[in-house]
Amino acid sequence: MSIQSSCILVSVEVRVPTGFTNDNSASGELAQQKQASASALKVVKKLFDTRRIQTAGQRIRAKHYALSLPWAPGVGIVKAQDFLQEYVPAMSKLIDDFHDEVDAFLNQYDLEVQRRRTSLGFLFNPDEYPDKESLRSKFGVQYRHYPVPDGSSWLLDVDEENAQALREALEEQNLRAQHNLITEIKSRAAERITQLLTALQRSEDEGRKVNSGVIENLLELVRQVQSFSDISQDLSELEAQLLLLLDGTALATAHNDAHAINKKQAHARALLGALSLSIGGE
């Protein structure tokens, strides 16, 4: 199964005003009072508080990164089946929550402006506060989905020679993106193996706790990429080593068996070393 027939590219953009602005006039006055250079200081005013909306936006980004894998800057890739069953429902819910926070903020906007009039004193400038509808337009979420292009996707009125060059460039771009994806998976694997080693090295007095779910989730991620990547053989050895790591004494009960701990640690260190060499050589 090709990556074009089994996957979808997704991107997310979240827009939230910070609520802060520079006051150049106040900066100049303060510099004069303190006999300082105007370029050495800056007065920043808080016009309104958008932290709740920023948090809602961060949840959207976090969910996008959790449910997709990196494909290109700002673009993730997800299996078509997962897109329909997981990505769309999860993102739709979070986007609704985001808009609810925007509505709640705007409902209190007039009161917020009056509070800032009091707190900012002579620094308050009503011209810095847009009307509600203008401000609403500054908040937004867009998530887009589109197919993974291939060499036949070009609908351009160019001669065959240039069309072929474009097709080859696109195929090379896709291949490079897949290589970057494999590297990302290996980097995540190295991070989680390191976490596992840290847990295994704790003494019983420190409360050694090993969660095999970390490795099981990693294994599932590797298999997911193998199911659609054209260069999935690059992960076959990692899959085999993860299976060996999970084989035998369960990680969750290894703390009761010193021999099992030593065996798991040795296997994890070897796997981590191999991953480090693999990532460094790419």
Short mmCIF file of C-alpha atoms in Angstrom, two decimals:
data_model
loop_
_atom_site.label_atom_id
_atom_site.label_comp_id
_atom_site.label_asym_id
_atom_site.label_seq_id
_atom_site.Cartn_x
_atom_site.Cartn_y
_atom_site.Cartn_z
CA MET A 1 0.00 0.00 0.00
CA SER A 2 1.49 3.35 -1.03
CA ILE A 3 1.77 6.31 1.27
CA GLN A 4 -0.42 8.32 -1.13
CA SER A 5 -3.31 5.85 -0.89
CA SER A 6 -3.20 5.34 2.88
CA CYS A 7 -2.33 8.71 4.41
CA ILE A 8 -3.43 12.33 4.65
CA LEU A 9 -1.37 15.45 5.30
CA VAL A 10 -2.65 17.81 7.99
CA SER A 11 -1.68 21.27 9.18
CA VAL A 12 -2.94 23.52 11.95
CA GLU A 13 -2.71 27.26 12.46
CA VAL A 14 -3.84 28.94 15.69
CA ARG A 15 -4.05 32.73 16.01
CA VAL A 16 -4.33 34.39 19.43
CA PRO A 17 -3.36 38.01 20.20
CA THR A 18 -0.98 38.22 23.14
CA GLY A 19 -2.82 41.19 24.65
CA PHE A 20 0.45 43.13 25.06
CA THR A 21 1.68 46.22 23.22
CA ASN A 22 4.73 48.47 23.35
CA ASP A 23 4.25 52.07 24.52
CA ASN A 24 6.99 54.05 22.78
CA SER A 25 5.86 57.33 24.30
CA ALA A 26 6.06 55.96 27.83
CA SER A 27 9.40 54.36 27.02
CA GLY A 28 10.80 57.72 25.92
CA GLU A 29 9.49 59.48 29.01
CA LEU A 30 10.93 56.83 31.32
CA ALA A 31 14.30 56.97 29.56
CA GLN A 32 14.38 60.73 30.00
CA GLN A 33 13.45 60.50 33.68
CA LYS A 34 16.11 57.90 34.38
CA GLN A 35 18.70 59.46 32.06
CA ALA A 36 18.85 56.23 30.09
CA SER A 37 19.15 55.51 26.41
CA ALA A 38 15.73 55.13 24.75
CA SER A 39 16.99 51.98 23.02
CA ALA A 40 17.95 50.41 26.36
CA LEU A 41 14.45 50.01 27.75
CA LYS A 42 10.90 49.34 26.67
CA VAL A 43 7.53 49.83 28.33
CA VAL A 44 5.14 46.98 27.58
CA LYS A 45 1.46 47.35 28.47
CA LYS A 46 -0.99 44.56 29.07
CA LEU A 47 -4.17 45.58 27.25
CA PHE A 48 -6.19 42.45 28.03
CA ASP A 49 -5.75 38.89 29.26
CA THR A 50 -6.00 36.10 26.66
CA ARG A 51 -4.30 33.35 28.67
CA ARG A 52 -7.33 31.06 28.71
CA ILE A 53 -7.62 31.28 24.93
CA GLN A 54 -3.86 30.75 24.54
CA THR A 55 -4.18 27.59 26.66
CA ALA A 56 -7.03 26.37 24.43
CA GLY A 57 -4.81 26.99 21.41
CA GLN A 58 -1.92 25.10 22.99
CA ARG A 59 -4.22 22.11 23.53
CA ILE A 60 -5.08 22.14 19.83
CA ARG A 61 -1.41 22.18 18.82
CA ALA A 62 -0.54 19.49 21.35
CA LYS A 63 -3.32 17.20 20.10
CA HIS A 64 -2.26 17.78 16.48
CA TYR A 65 1.33 16.78 17.32
CA ALA A 66 0.12 13.78 19.33
CA LEU A 67 -2.12 12.42 16.56
CA SER A 68 0.13 13.09 13.58
CA LEU A 69 3.74 12.51 12.66
CA PRO A 70 6.05 15.22 11.28
CA TRP A 71 6.18 15.34 7.49
CA ALA A 72 7.34 18.85 6.61
CA PRO A 73 7.66 22.15 8.52
CA GLY A 74 4.19 22.84 9.89
CA VAL A 75 2.73 19.72 8.24
CA GLY A 76 1.94 16.34 9.79
CA ILE A 77 0.92 13.03 8.29
CA VAL A 78 -1.74 10.65 9.59
CA LYS A 79 -3.25 7.42 8.35
CA ALA A 80 -6.55 8.04 6.57
CA GLN A 81 -8.44 5.67 8.89
CA ASP A 82 -7.03 7.39 12.00
CA PHE A 83 -7.82 10.78 10.49
CA LEU A 84 -11.52 9.97 10.33
CA GLN A 85 -11.77 8.02 13.59
CA GLU A 86 -9.46 10.00 15.87
CA TYR A 87 -8.02 13.19 14.42
CA VAL A 88 -11.20 14.89 13.19
CA PRO A 89 -13.34 14.19 16.30
CA ALA A 90 -10.56 15.22 18.71
CA MET A 91 -9.65 18.39 16.83
CA SER A 92 -13.29 19.38 16.31
CA LYS A 93 -13.93 19.16 20.05
CA LEU A 94 -10.88 21.25 20.90
CA ILE A 95 -11.67 23.84 18.24
CA ASP A 96 -15.19 24.18 19.66
CA ASP A 97 -13.64 24.69 23.10
CA PHE A 98 -11.36 27.36 21.63
CA HIS A 99 -14.29 29.28 20.15
CA ASP A 100 -16.17 28.99 23.45
CA GLU A 101 -13.24 30.66 25.20
CA VAL A 102 -13.18 33.43 22.58
CA ASP A 103 -16.91 34.03 23.07
CA ALA A 104 -16.50 34.14 26.85
CA PHE A 105 -13.63 36.62 26.54
CA LEU A 106 -15.54 38.92 24.19
CA ASN A 107 -18.62 38.79 26.41
CA GLN A 108 -16.49 40.32 29.17
CA TYR A 109 -14.46 42.56 26.87
CA ASP A 110 -16.13 45.88 27.80
CA LEU A 111 -15.63 45.16 31.49
CA GLU A 112 -12.01 44.17 30.78
CA VAL A 113 -11.40 47.51 29.06
CA GLN A 114 -12.79 49.38 32.06
CA ARG A 115 -10.52 47.39 34.39
CA ARG A 116 -7.52 48.27 32.25
CA ARG A 117 -8.53 51.93 32.26
CA THR A 118 -8.19 51.82 36.04
CA SER A 119 -5.03 49.70 36.24
CA LEU A 120 -3.11 51.54 33.50
CA GLY A 121 -4.00 55.01 34.70
CA PHE A 122 -2.47 57.69 32.46
CA LEU A 123 -0.99 54.97 30.23
CA PHE A 124 -4.48 53.94 29.13
CA ASN A 125 -5.13 54.72 25.47
CA PRO A 126 -8.63 53.90 24.16
CA ASP A 127 -7.33 53.91 20.57
CA GLU A 128 -5.40 50.72 21.36
CA TYR A 129 -8.63 48.81 21.96
CA PRO A 130 -10.41 47.60 18.80
CA ASP A 131 -14.15 46.98 18.70
CA LYS A 132 -15.35 43.46 19.47
CA GLU A 133 -15.82 42.30 15.88
CA SER A 134 -12.41 43.57 14.80
CA LEU A 135 -10.87 41.84 17.78
CA ARG A 136 -12.77 38.60 17.08
CA SER A 137 -11.17 38.43 13.64
CA LYS A 138 -7.73 38.26 15.27
CA PHE A 139 -8.58 34.92 16.90
CA GLY A 140 -8.80 31.85 14.75
CA VAL A 141 -8.03 28.21 14.12
CA GLN A 142 -7.57 26.59 10.76
CA TYR A 143 -6.73 22.98 10.16
CA ARG A 144 -6.32 21.75 6.64
CA HIS A 145 -6.06 18.28 5.19
CA TYR A 146 -4.94 17.28 1.74
CA PRO A 147 -3.59 14.21 -0.05
CA VAL A 148 0.05 13.25 -0.17
CA PRO A 149 1.05 14.34 -3.68
CA ASP A 150 2.85 12.07 -6.09
CA GLY A 151 4.43 12.44 -9.49
CA SER A 152 1.09 12.28 -11.28
CA SER A 153 -0.38 15.18 -9.30
CA TRP A 154 0.91 17.90 -11.59
CA LEU A 155 -1.84 19.52 -13.61
CA LEU A 156 0.41 22.05 -15.30
CA ASP A 157 0.52 23.17 -18.90
CA VAL A 158 4.21 22.49 -19.38
CA ASP A 159 6.16 20.38 -21.80
CA GLU A 160 6.96 16.78 -20.92
CA GLU A 161 10.60 17.48 -20.08
CA ASN A 162 9.72 20.08 -17.45
CA ALA A 163 6.80 18.00 -16.19
CA GLN A 164 9.15 15.07 -15.66
CA ALA A 165 11.59 17.30 -13.78
CA LEU A 166 8.76 18.46 -11.53
CA ARG A 167 7.63 14.89 -10.91
CA GLU A 168 11.15 13.82 -9.99
CA ALA A 169 11.56 16.79 -7.65
CA LEU A 170 8.30 15.94 -5.89
CA GLU A 171 9.21 12.28 -5.54
CA GLU A 172 12.58 13.29 -4.08
CA GLN A 173 10.80 15.63 -1.65
CA ASN A 174 8.48 12.82 -0.53
CA LEU A 175 11.41 10.47 -0.06
CA ARG A 176 13.29 13.06 1.99
CA ALA A 177 10.20 13.62 4.14
CA GLN A 178 9.96 9.88 4.78
CA HIS A 179 13.62 9.72 5.78
CA ASN A 180 13.05 12.62 8.19
CA LEU A 181 10.04 10.77 9.58
CA ILE A 182 12.13 7.66 10.21
CA THR A 183 14.75 9.79 11.97
CA GLU A 184 12.05 11.36 14.15
CA ILE A 185 10.75 7.91 15.14
CA LYS A 186 14.28 6.81 16.08
CA SER A 187 14.77 9.99 18.12
CA ARG A 188 11.55 9.34 20.00
CA ALA A 189 12.65 5.76 20.55
CA ALA A 190 15.99 6.90 21.99
CA GLU A 191 14.19 9.28 24.34
CA ARG A 192 11.83 6.61 25.61
CA ILE A 193 14.56 4.00 25.99
CA THR A 194 16.49 6.55 28.06
CA GLN A 195 13.39 7.00 30.25
CA LEU A 196 13.18 3.23 30.65
CA LEU A 197 16.85 2.98 31.67
CA THR A 198 16.38 5.75 34.22
CA ALA A 199 13.47 3.85 35.75
CA LEU A 200 15.35 0.54 35.79
CA GLN A 201 18.39 2.13 37.45
CA ARG A 202 16.41 3.44 40.42
CA SER A 203 16.83 1.51 43.64
CA GLU A 204 13.84 -0.09 45.29
CA ASP A 205 14.06 2.56 48.02
CA GLU A 206 13.59 5.23 45.37
CA GLY A 207 10.41 3.56 44.25
CA ARG A 208 11.39 1.90 41.00
CA LYS A 209 8.41 2.01 38.67
CA VAL A 210 8.60 0.81 35.08
CA ASN A 211 5.74 1.40 32.68
CA SER A 212 5.85 -1.05 29.78
CA GLY A 213 3.15 1.05 28.09
CA VAL A 214 5.84 3.53 27.03
CA ILE A 215 7.58 0.83 24.99
CA GLU A 216 4.34 -0.72 23.79
CA ASN A 217 3.15 2.65 22.48
CA LEU A 218 6.48 3.13 20.77
CA LEU A 219 6.17 -0.29 19.15
CA GLU A 220 2.69 0.63 17.89
CA LEU A 221 4.08 3.87 16.46
CA VAL A 222 6.83 1.98 14.63
CA ARG A 223 4.29 -0.45 13.17
CA GLN A 224 2.05 2.42 12.12
CA VAL A 225 4.83 4.03 10.13
CA GLN A 226 5.82 0.69 8.64
CA SER A 227 2.28 0.24 7.37
CA PHE A 228 2.53 3.21 5.02
CA SER A 229 6.15 4.25 4.57
CA ASP A 230 7.88 3.22 1.35
CA ILE A 231 11.14 2.96 3.28
CA SER A 232 9.72 1.12 6.28
CA GLN A 233 12.50 -1.47 6.20
CA ASP A 234 14.58 1.13 8.05
CA LEU A 235 12.42 0.42 11.12
CA SER A 236 12.23 -3.36 10.91
CA GLU A 237 15.28 -3.85 13.15
CA LEU A 238 13.93 -1.38 15.70
CA GLU A 239 10.65 -3.31 15.80
CA ALA A 240 12.50 -6.58 16.40
CA GLN A 241 14.58 -5.08 19.23
CA LEU A 242 11.53 -3.57 20.92
CA LEU A 243 9.82 -6.96 20.80
CA LEU A 244 12.88 -8.53 22.44
CA LEU A 245 12.85 -5.82 25.11
CA LEU A 246 9.24 -6.69 25.93
CA ASP A 247 9.87 -10.42 25.77
CA GLY A 248 10.36 -12.54 28.88
CA THR A 249 9.97 -10.95 32.30
CA ALA A 250 7.41 -8.16 32.15
CA LEU A 251 8.88 -4.69 32.63
CA ALA A 252 6.27 -3.90 35.25
CA THR A 253 7.47 -6.79 37.45
CA ALA A 254 11.18 -6.70 36.60
CA HIS A 255 11.95 -4.78 39.83
CA ASN A 256 11.41 -8.04 41.74
CA ASP A 257 14.10 -9.88 39.79
CA ALA A 258 17.71 -8.56 39.85
CA HIS A 259 18.72 -10.84 36.97
CA ALA A 260 15.80 -9.57 34.86
CA ILE A 261 16.76 -5.98 35.65
CA ASN A 262 20.36 -6.52 34.50
CA LYS A 263 19.20 -8.25 31.35
CA LYS A 264 16.70 -5.51 30.50
CA GLN A 265 19.27 -2.80 31.20
CA ALA A 266 21.88 -4.43 28.97
CA HIS A 267 19.37 -4.84 26.15
CA ALA A 268 18.13 -1.25 26.52
CA ARG A 269 21.70 0.16 26.54
CA ALA A 270 22.58 -1.80 23.40
CA LEU A 271 19.44 -0.59 21.66
CA LEU A 272 20.09 2.99 22.74
CA GLY A 273 23.64 2.79 21.41
CA ALA A 274 22.46 1.44 18.08
CA LEU A 275 19.84 4.18 17.81
CA SER A 276 22.40 6.88 18.58
CA LEU A 277 24.70 5.59 15.86
CA SER A 278 21.82 5.32 13.40
CA ILE A 279 20.57 8.85 14.06
CA GLY A 280 24.07 10.30 13.96
CA GLY A 281 24.79 8.65 10.62
CA GLU A 282 21.71 10.04 8.87
#
